[in-house]
Coordinates of C-alpha atoms in Angstrom, one line a residue:
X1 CA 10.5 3.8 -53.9
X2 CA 9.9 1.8 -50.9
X3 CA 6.8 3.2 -48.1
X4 CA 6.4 4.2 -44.9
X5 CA 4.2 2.4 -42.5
X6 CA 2.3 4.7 -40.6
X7 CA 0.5 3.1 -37.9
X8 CA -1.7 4.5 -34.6
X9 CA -1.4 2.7 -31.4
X10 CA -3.1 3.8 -27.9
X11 CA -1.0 1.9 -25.8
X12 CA 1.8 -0.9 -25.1
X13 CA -0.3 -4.2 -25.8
X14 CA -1.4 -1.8 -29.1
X15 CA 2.4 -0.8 -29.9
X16 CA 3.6 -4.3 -29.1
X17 CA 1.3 -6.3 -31.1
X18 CA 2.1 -4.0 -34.0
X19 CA 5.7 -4.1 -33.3
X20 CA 5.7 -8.2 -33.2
X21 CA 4.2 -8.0 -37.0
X22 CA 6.6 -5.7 -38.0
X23 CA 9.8 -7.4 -36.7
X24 CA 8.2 -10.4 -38.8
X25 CA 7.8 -8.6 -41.9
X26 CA 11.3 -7.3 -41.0
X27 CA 10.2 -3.2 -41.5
X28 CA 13.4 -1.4 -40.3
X29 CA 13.0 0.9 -37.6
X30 CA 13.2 4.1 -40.5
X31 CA 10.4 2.6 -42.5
X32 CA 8.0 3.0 -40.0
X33 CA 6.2 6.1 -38.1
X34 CA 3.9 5.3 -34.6
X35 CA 1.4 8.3 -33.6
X36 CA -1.2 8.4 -31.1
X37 CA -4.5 9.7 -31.2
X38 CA -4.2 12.6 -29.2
X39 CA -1.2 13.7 -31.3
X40 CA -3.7 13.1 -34.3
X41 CA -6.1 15.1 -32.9
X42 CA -4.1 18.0 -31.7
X43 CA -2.6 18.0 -35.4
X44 CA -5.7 18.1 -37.9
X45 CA -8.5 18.5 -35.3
X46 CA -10.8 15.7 -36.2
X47 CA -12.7 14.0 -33.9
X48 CA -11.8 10.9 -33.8
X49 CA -8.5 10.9 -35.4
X50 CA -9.5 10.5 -38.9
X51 CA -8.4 13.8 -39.6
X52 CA -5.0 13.0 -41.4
X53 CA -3.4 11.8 -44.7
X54 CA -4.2 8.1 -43.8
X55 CA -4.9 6.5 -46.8
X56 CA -6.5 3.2 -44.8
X57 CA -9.3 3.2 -42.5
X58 CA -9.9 2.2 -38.9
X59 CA -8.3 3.2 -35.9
X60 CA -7.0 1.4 -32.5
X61 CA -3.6 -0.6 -33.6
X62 CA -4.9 -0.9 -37.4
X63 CA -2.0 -0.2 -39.5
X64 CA -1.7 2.1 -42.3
X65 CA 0.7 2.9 -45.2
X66 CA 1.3 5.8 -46.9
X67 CA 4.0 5.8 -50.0
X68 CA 7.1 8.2 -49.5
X69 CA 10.2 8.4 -51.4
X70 CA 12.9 5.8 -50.5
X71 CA 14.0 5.2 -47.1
X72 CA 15.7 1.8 -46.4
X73 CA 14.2 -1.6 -47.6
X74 CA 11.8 -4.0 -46.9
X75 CA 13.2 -7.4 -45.5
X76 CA 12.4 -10.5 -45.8
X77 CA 10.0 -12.1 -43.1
X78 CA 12.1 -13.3 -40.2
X79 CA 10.8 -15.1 -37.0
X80 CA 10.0 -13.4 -33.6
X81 CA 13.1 -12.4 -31.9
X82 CA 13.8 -12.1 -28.1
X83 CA 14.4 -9.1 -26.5
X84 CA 16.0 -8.9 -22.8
X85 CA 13.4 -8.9 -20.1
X86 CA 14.4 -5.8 -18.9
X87 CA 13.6 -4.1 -22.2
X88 CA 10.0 -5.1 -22.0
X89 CA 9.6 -4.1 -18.1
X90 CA 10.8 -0.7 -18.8
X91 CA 9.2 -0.6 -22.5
X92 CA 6.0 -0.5 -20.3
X93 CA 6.7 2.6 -18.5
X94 CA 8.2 4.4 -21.5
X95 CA 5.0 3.9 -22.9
X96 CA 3.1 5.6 -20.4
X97 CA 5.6 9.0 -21.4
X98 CA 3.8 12.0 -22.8
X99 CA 6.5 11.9 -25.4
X100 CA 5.0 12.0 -28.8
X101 CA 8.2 10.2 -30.1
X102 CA 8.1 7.3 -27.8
X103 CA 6.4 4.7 -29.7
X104 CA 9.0 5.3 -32.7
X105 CA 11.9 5.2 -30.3
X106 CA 10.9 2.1 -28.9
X107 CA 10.7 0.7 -32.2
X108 CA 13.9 1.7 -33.1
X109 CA 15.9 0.5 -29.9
X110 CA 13.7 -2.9 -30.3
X111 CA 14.4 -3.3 -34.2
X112 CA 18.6 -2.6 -32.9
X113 CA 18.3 -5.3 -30.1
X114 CA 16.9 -7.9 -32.8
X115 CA 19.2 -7.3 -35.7
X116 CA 22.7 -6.0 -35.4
X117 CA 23.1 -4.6 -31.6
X118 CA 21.5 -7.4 -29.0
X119 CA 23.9 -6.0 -25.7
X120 CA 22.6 -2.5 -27.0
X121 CA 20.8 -1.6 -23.7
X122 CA 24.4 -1.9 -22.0
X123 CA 25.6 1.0 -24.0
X124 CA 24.8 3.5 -21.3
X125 CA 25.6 6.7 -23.9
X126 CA 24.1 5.5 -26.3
X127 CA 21.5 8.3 -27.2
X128 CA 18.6 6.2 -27.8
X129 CA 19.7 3.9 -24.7
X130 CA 20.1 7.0 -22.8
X131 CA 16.4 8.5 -23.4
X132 CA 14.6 5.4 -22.9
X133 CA 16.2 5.2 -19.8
X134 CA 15.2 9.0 -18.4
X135 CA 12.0 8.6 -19.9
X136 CA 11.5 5.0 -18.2
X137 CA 12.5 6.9 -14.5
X138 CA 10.0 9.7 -15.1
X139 CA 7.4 7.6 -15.6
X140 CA 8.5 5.6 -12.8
X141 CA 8.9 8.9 -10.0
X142 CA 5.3 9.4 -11.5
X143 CA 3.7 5.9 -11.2
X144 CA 5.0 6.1 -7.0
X145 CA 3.4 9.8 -6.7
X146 CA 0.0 8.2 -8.1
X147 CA 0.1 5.1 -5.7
X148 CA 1.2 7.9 -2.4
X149 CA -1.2 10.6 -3.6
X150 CA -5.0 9.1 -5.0
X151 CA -7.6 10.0 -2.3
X152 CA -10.6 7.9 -2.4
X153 CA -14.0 10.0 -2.2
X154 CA -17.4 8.0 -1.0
X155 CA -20.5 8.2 -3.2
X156 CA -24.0 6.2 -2.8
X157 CA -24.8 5.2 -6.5
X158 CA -27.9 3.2 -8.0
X159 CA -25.8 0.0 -7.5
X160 CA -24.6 1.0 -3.9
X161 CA -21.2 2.8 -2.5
X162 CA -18.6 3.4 -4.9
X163 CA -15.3 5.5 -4.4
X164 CA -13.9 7.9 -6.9
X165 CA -10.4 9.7 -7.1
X166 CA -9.1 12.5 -9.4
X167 CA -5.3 12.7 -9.8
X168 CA -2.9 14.7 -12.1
X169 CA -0.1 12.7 -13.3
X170 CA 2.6 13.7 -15.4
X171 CA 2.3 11.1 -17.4
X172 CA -0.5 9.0 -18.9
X173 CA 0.5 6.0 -15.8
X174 CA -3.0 4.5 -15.2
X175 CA -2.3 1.6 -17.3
X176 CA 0.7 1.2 -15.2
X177 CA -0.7 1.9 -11.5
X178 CA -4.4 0.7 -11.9
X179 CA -3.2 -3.3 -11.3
X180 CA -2.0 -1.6 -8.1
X181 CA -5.0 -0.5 -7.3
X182 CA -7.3 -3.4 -7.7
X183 CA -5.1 -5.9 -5.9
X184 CA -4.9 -3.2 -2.9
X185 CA -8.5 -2.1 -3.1
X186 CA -9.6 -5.4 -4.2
X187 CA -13.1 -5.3 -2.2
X188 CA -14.3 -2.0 -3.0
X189 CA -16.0 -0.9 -6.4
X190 CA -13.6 2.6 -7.4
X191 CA -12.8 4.7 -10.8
X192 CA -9.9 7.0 -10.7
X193 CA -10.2 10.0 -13.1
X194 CA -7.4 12.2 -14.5
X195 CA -7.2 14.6 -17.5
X196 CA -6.4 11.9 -20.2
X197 CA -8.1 8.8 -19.1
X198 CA -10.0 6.7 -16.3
X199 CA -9.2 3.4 -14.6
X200 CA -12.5 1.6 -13.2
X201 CA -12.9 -1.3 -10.9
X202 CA -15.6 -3.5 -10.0
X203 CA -14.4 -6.3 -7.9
X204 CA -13.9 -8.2 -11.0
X205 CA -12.3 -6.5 -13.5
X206 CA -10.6 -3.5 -14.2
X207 CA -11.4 -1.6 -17.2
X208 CA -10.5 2.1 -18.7
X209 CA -12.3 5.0 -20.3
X210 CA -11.6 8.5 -21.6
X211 CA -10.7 11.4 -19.4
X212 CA -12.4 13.9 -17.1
X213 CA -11.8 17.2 -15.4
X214 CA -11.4 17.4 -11.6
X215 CA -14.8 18.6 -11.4
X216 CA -16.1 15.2 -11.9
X217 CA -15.1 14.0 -8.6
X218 CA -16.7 14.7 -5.1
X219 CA -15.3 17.0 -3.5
X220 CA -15.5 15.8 -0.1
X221 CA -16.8 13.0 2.1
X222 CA -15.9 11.9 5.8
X223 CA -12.9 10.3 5.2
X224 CA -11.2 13.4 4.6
X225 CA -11.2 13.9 8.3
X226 CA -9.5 10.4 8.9
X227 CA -6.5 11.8 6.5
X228 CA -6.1 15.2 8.3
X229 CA -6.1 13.2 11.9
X230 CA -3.8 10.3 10.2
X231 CA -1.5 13.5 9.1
X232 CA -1.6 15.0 12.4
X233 CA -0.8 12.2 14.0
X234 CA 2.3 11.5 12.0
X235 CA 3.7 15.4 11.6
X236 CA 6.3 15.8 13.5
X237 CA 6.8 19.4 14.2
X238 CA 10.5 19.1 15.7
X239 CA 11.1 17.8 11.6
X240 CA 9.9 20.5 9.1
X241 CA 11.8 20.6 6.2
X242 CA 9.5 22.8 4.2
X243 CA 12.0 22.2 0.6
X244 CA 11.7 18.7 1.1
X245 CA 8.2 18.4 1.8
X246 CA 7.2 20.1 -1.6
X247 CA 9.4 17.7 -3.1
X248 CA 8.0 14.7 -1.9
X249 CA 4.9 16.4 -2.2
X250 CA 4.2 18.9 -5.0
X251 CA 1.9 21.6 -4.3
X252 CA 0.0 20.6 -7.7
X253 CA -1.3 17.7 -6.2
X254 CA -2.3 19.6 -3.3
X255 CA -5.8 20.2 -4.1
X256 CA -7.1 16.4 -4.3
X257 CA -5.3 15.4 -1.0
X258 CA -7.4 16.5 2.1
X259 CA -4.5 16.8 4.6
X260 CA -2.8 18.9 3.0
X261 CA -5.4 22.1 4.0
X262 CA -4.2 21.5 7.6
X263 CA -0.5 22.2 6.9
X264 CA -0.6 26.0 7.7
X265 CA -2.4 25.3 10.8
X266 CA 0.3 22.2 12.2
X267 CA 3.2 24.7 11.0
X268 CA 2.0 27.5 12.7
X269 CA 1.3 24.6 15.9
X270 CA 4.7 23.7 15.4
X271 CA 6.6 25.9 17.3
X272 CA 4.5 25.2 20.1
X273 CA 4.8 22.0 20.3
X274 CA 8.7 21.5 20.3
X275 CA 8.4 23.7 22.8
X276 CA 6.0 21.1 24.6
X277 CA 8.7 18.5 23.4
X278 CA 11.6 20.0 25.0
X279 CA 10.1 19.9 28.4
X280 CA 8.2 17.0 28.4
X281 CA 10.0 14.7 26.6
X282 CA 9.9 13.2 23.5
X283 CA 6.1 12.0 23.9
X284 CA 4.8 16.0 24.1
X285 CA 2.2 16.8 26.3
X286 CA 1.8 13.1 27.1
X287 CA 3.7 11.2 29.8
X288 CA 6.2 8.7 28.8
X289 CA 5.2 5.9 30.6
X290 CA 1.5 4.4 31.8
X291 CA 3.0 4.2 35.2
X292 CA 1.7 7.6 35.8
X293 CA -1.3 6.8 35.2
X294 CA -1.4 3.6 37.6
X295 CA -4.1 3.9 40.1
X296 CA -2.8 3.2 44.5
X297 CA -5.4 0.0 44.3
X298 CA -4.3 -2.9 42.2
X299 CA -7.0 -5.0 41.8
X300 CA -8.1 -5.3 37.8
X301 CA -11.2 -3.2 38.2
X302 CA -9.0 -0.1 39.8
X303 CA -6.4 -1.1 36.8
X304 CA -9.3 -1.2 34.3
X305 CA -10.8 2.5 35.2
X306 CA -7.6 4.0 35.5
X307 CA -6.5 2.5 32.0
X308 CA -9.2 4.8 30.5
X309 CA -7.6 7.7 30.9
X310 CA -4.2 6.3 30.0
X311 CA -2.3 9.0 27.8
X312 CA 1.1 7.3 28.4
X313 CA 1.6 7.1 25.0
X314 CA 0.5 8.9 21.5
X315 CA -1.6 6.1 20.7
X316 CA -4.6 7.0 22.5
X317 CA -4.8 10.0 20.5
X318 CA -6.4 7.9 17.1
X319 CA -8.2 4.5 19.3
X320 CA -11.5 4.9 19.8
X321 CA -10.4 3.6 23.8
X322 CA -8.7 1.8 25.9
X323 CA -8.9 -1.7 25.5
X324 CA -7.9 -3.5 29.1
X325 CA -7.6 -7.2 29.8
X326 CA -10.5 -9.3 30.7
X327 CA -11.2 -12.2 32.8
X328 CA -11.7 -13.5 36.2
X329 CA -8.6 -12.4 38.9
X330 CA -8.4 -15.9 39.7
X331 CA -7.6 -16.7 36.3
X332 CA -5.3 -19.6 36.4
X333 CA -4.2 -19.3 32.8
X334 CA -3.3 -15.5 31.2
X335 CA -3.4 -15.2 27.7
X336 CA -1.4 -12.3 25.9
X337 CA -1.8 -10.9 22.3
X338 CA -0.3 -7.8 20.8
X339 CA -2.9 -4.7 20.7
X340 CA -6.6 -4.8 20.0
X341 CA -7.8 -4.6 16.5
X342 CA -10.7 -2.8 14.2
X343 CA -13.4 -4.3 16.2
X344 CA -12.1 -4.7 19.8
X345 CA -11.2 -0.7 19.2
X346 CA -15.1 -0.4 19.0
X347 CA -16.2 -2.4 21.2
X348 CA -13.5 -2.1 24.3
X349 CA -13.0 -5.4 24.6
X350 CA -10.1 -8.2 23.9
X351 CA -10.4 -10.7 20.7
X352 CA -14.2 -10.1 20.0
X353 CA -13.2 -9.8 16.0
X354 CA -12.3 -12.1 13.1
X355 CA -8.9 -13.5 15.3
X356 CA -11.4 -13.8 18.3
X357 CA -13.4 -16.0 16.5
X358 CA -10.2 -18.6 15.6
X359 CA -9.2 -17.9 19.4
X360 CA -12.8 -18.7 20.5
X361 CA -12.3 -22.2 18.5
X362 CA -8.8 -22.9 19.5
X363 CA -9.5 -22.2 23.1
X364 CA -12.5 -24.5 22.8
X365 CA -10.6 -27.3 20.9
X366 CA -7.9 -27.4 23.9
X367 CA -10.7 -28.1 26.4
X368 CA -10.7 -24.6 27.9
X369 CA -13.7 -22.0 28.8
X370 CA -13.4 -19.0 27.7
X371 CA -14.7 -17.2 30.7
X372 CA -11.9 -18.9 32.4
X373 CA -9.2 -17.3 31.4
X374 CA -7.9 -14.4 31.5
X375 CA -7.3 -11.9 28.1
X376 CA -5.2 -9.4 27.7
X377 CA -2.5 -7.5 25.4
X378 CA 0.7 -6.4 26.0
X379 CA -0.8 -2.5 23.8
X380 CA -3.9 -1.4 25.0
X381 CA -4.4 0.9 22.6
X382 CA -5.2 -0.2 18.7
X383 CA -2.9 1.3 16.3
X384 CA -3.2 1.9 12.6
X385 CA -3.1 3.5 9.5
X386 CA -6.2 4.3 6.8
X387 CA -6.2 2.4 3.9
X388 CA -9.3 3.2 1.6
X389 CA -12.4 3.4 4.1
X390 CA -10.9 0.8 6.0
X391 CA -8.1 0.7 9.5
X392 CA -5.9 -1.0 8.9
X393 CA -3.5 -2.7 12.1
X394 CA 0.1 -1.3 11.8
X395 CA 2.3 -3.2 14.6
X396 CA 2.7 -0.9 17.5
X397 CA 5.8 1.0 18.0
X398 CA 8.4 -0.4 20.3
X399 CA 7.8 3.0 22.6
X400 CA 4.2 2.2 22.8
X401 CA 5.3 -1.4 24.1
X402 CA 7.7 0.1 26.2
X403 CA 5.0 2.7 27.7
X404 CA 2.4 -0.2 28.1
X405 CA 3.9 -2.1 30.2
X406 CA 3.3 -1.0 33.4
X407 CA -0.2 -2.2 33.1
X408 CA 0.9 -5.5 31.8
X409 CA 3.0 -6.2 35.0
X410 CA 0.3 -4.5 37.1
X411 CA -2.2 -7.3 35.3
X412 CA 0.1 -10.0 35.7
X413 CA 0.3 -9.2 39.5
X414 CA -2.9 -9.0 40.5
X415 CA -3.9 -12.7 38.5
X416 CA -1.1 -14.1 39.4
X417 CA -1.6 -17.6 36.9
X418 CA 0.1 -20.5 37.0
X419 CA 0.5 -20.7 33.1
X420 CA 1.0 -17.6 30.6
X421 CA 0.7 -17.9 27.0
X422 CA 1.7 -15.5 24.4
X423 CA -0.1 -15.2 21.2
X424 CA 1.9 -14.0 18.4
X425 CA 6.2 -12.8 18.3
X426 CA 5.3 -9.5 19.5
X427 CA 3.4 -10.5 22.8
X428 CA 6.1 -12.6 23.7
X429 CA 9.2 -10.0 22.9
X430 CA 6.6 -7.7 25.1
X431 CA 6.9 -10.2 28.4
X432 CA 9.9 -11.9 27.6
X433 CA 12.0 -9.4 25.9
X434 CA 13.1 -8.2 22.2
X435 CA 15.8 -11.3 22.0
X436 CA 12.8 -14.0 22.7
X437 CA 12.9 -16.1 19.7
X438 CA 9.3 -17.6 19.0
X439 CA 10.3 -20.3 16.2
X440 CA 12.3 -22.2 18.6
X441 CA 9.8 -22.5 21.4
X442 CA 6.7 -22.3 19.9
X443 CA 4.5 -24.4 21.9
X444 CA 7.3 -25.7 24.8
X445 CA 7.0 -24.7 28.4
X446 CA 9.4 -23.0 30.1
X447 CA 9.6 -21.3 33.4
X448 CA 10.0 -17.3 33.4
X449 CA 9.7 -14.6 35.5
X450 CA 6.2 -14.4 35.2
X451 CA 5.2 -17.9 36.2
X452 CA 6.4 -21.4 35.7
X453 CA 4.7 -22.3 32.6
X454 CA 5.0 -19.8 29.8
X455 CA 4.3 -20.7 26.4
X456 CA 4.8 -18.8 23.0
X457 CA 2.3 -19.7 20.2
X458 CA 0.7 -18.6 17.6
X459 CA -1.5 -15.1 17.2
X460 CA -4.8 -16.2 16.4
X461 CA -4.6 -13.4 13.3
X462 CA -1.7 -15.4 11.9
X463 CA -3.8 -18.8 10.7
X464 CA -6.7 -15.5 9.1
X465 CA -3.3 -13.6 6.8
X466 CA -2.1 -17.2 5.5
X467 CA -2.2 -17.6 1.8
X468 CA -0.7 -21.0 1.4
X469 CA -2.8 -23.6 0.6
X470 CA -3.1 -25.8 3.9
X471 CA -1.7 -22.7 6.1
X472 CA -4.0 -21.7 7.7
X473 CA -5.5 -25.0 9.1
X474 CA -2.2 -25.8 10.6
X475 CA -1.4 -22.6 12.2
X476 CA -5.1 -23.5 13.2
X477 CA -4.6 -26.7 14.5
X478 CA -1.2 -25.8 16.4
X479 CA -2.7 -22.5 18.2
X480 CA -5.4 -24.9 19.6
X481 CA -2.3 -27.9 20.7
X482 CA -0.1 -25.3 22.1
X483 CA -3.7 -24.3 23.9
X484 CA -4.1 -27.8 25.0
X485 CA -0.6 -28.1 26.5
X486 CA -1.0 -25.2 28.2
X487 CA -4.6 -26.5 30.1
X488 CA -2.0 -29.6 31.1
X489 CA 0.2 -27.6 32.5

């Protein structure tokens, strides 16, 4: 007679721990049966999944051992084997499965790598191969829908805001999304609920819980209304593939996202708005250019009002305003950037945020007045897409560029500077065109069309998204050189 191990595990550290002990006492893969607690549970009814024939106590990864008659033999201790990387990264995600038998098939592929069959994973029909491998991809499809489909909800608790979700996976895939989560959501405090479990984070450390029923969650909040304008803005009505859609999108995760309760109303739009389409152009109701919108008078003020009203591309339909150049006409030096961000959105004016702040310092370490020069980008509209509570910047489209520049050139002609300098790759593919090249004249003068002295450098933003040590202080340190040339100049 020889026993069957009978041992509980929750999840994958749980299962591999247990797995590592067995591969040393060398239990074959038929010697040993994995449950879960929920199977437990759903099987005798107890509790807390003491229910059962278990003849040992405890729970979590404890193992137990029950005697049946005669299936294989113990081995003799052996020393941890290695297993191919790949069977651990997708071990993970099978883990995650709903499939009560996954913890035993896993056992069983990982007890055939280690003794007789180490290329085993190779054997694409192999049956157990073949179901680790479907089962791996489902979790997978699953794990993507979670990271696309959560929809953070605000809530003022004792301790301040917090943020919750409710989501209905498939799977059990929290384990397996919520390091996603807290490196993309890193600032904010958030729990995400779903039927089996709950992922929380508080800035620090990210820890789990049991389950909870959608009725849990808020139900609305204001940012709902960014999602249904963020949806808008992206619907293309000329598009609809309705089969498609519901693929990418099942309907049972409908309920928790808040744009999807103005699909009827843009499908019934739509129809309209090809219309629109076909006669306008590809920009709808809008123009296709600012240069409709260019006032008779030149001077910046004229250019500034008329800006205002600028609906030359679909930009203006999600910034808070126009955000126009500013500085003195006589300006002898014209800096360009790429579009406003979060804060110049708000406030209507150029580089009054965070990249303001390392312009402000540049502009000062290069000798030069602020008030002296003259501001501007080549978008005057800031785009971008929500991320949590947050806008985020999204680089602006190239027919945005394309549209904006009319009041670029109509800028550049009324200053009229001796020097331009564009901040960032994008600023400078906007004046000097999409084959301008900004690695191999970063911070040399040349003569262009605009003036004699142009000069590509740095965006100010760059030196704030660097994450190599010392990065930042010499994108820093070069913005404010290429600066100082261009006060020589």
């Amino acid at each position: 007679m020889s026993s069957v191990r009978v041992i509980e595990v929750e999840h994958f550290e749980a299962w591999r721990a247990a797995a590592r002990e067995l591969l040393r006492e060398g239990v074959a893969a038929g010697d040993v049966d994995f449950f879960s607690p929920s199977v437990q549970k759903s099987l005798f009814g107890g509790e807390d999944g003491d229910g059962g024939e278990s003849d040992g106590g405890g729970g979590g990864d404890a193992l137990q051992q029950r005697s049946v008659k005669g299936q294989g033999a113990v081995a003799q201790r052996r020393d941890t084997p290695t297993v191919p990387p790949n069977f651990i990264k997708y071990a993970r995600r099978v883990a995650c499965h709903r499939d009560e038998q996954r913890w035993n098939l896993l056992y069983r592929l990982l007890w055939r790598l280690t003794t007789a069959e180490p290329n085993l994973l190779h054997v694409a029909f192999d049956d157990d191969v073949r179901r680790f491998d479907l089962m791996a991809k489902s979790v997978g499809r699953d794990a993507h829908k979670a990271q696309a489909f959560v929809r953070f909800r605000r809530i003022e608790t004792e301790d301040g805001e917090q943020f919750v979700a409710w989501h209905r996976p498939d799977h059990r895939i929290l384990r397996l999304v919520g390091p996603f989560f807290s490196r993309r959501f890193k600032s904010m405090r958030w729990t995400i609920l779903t039927p089996d479990e709950s992922a929380s984070w508080d800035g620090a450390a990210l820890t789990y819980g049991p389950g909870a029923p959608a009725s849990a969650a808020p139900a609305v909040d204001d940012l709902d209304e960014m999602w249904r304008s963020y949806y808008r803005s992206i619907f293309n009505p000329a598009r609809i593939k309705l089969a498609m859609m519901r693929r990418e999108m099942p309907v049972r995760y409908w309920a928790a996202l808040p744009e999807t309760q103005i699909i009827p109303e843009i499908l019934a739009e739509a129809p309209a708005r090809v219309a629109a389409m076909l006669k306008y152009g590809a920009a709808g109701t809008r123009a296709v250019s600012a240069a409709e919108f260019l006032p008779e008078a030149r001077d910046l003020d004229s250019l500034a009002r008329a800006a205002a009203g600028c609906r030359g591309c679909e930009l203006c339909e999600r910034a808070t305003q126009t955000v126009f150049g500013r500085g003195p006409s006589a300006a002898r030096l014209v800096l360009v950037g790429e579009q406003p961000g979060d804060q110049e959105d708000q406030q209507g004016e150029p580089f009054v945020g965070s990249a303001g702040e390392v312009l402000n310092h540049a502009l000062a370490a290069a000798g030069l007045a602020r008030d002296e020069v003259y501001l501007t980008n080549a978008v005057k509209h800031f785009h971008w897409e929500p991320r949590g509570k947050q806008r985020l910047h999204k680089k602006p489209p190239s027919r945005a560029i394309s549209a904006c520049r009319s009041w670029l050139e109509a800028e550049m002609a009324a200053v009229a500077p001796r020097v331009l300098v564009c901040l960032g790759v994008t600023a400078a593919q906007a004046v000097l065109g999409r084959d301008t090249r900004a690695l191999k004249t970063r911070g040399v003068p040349f003569a262009s069309e605009w003036c004699e002295r142009t000069i590509i450098t740095w965006h100010p933003a760059a030196s704030l998204r660097a994450r190599i040590d010392g990065e930042r202080e010499r994108i820093a340190r070069e913005l404010a050189e290429h600066l100082q040339v261009a006060a020589q100049a």
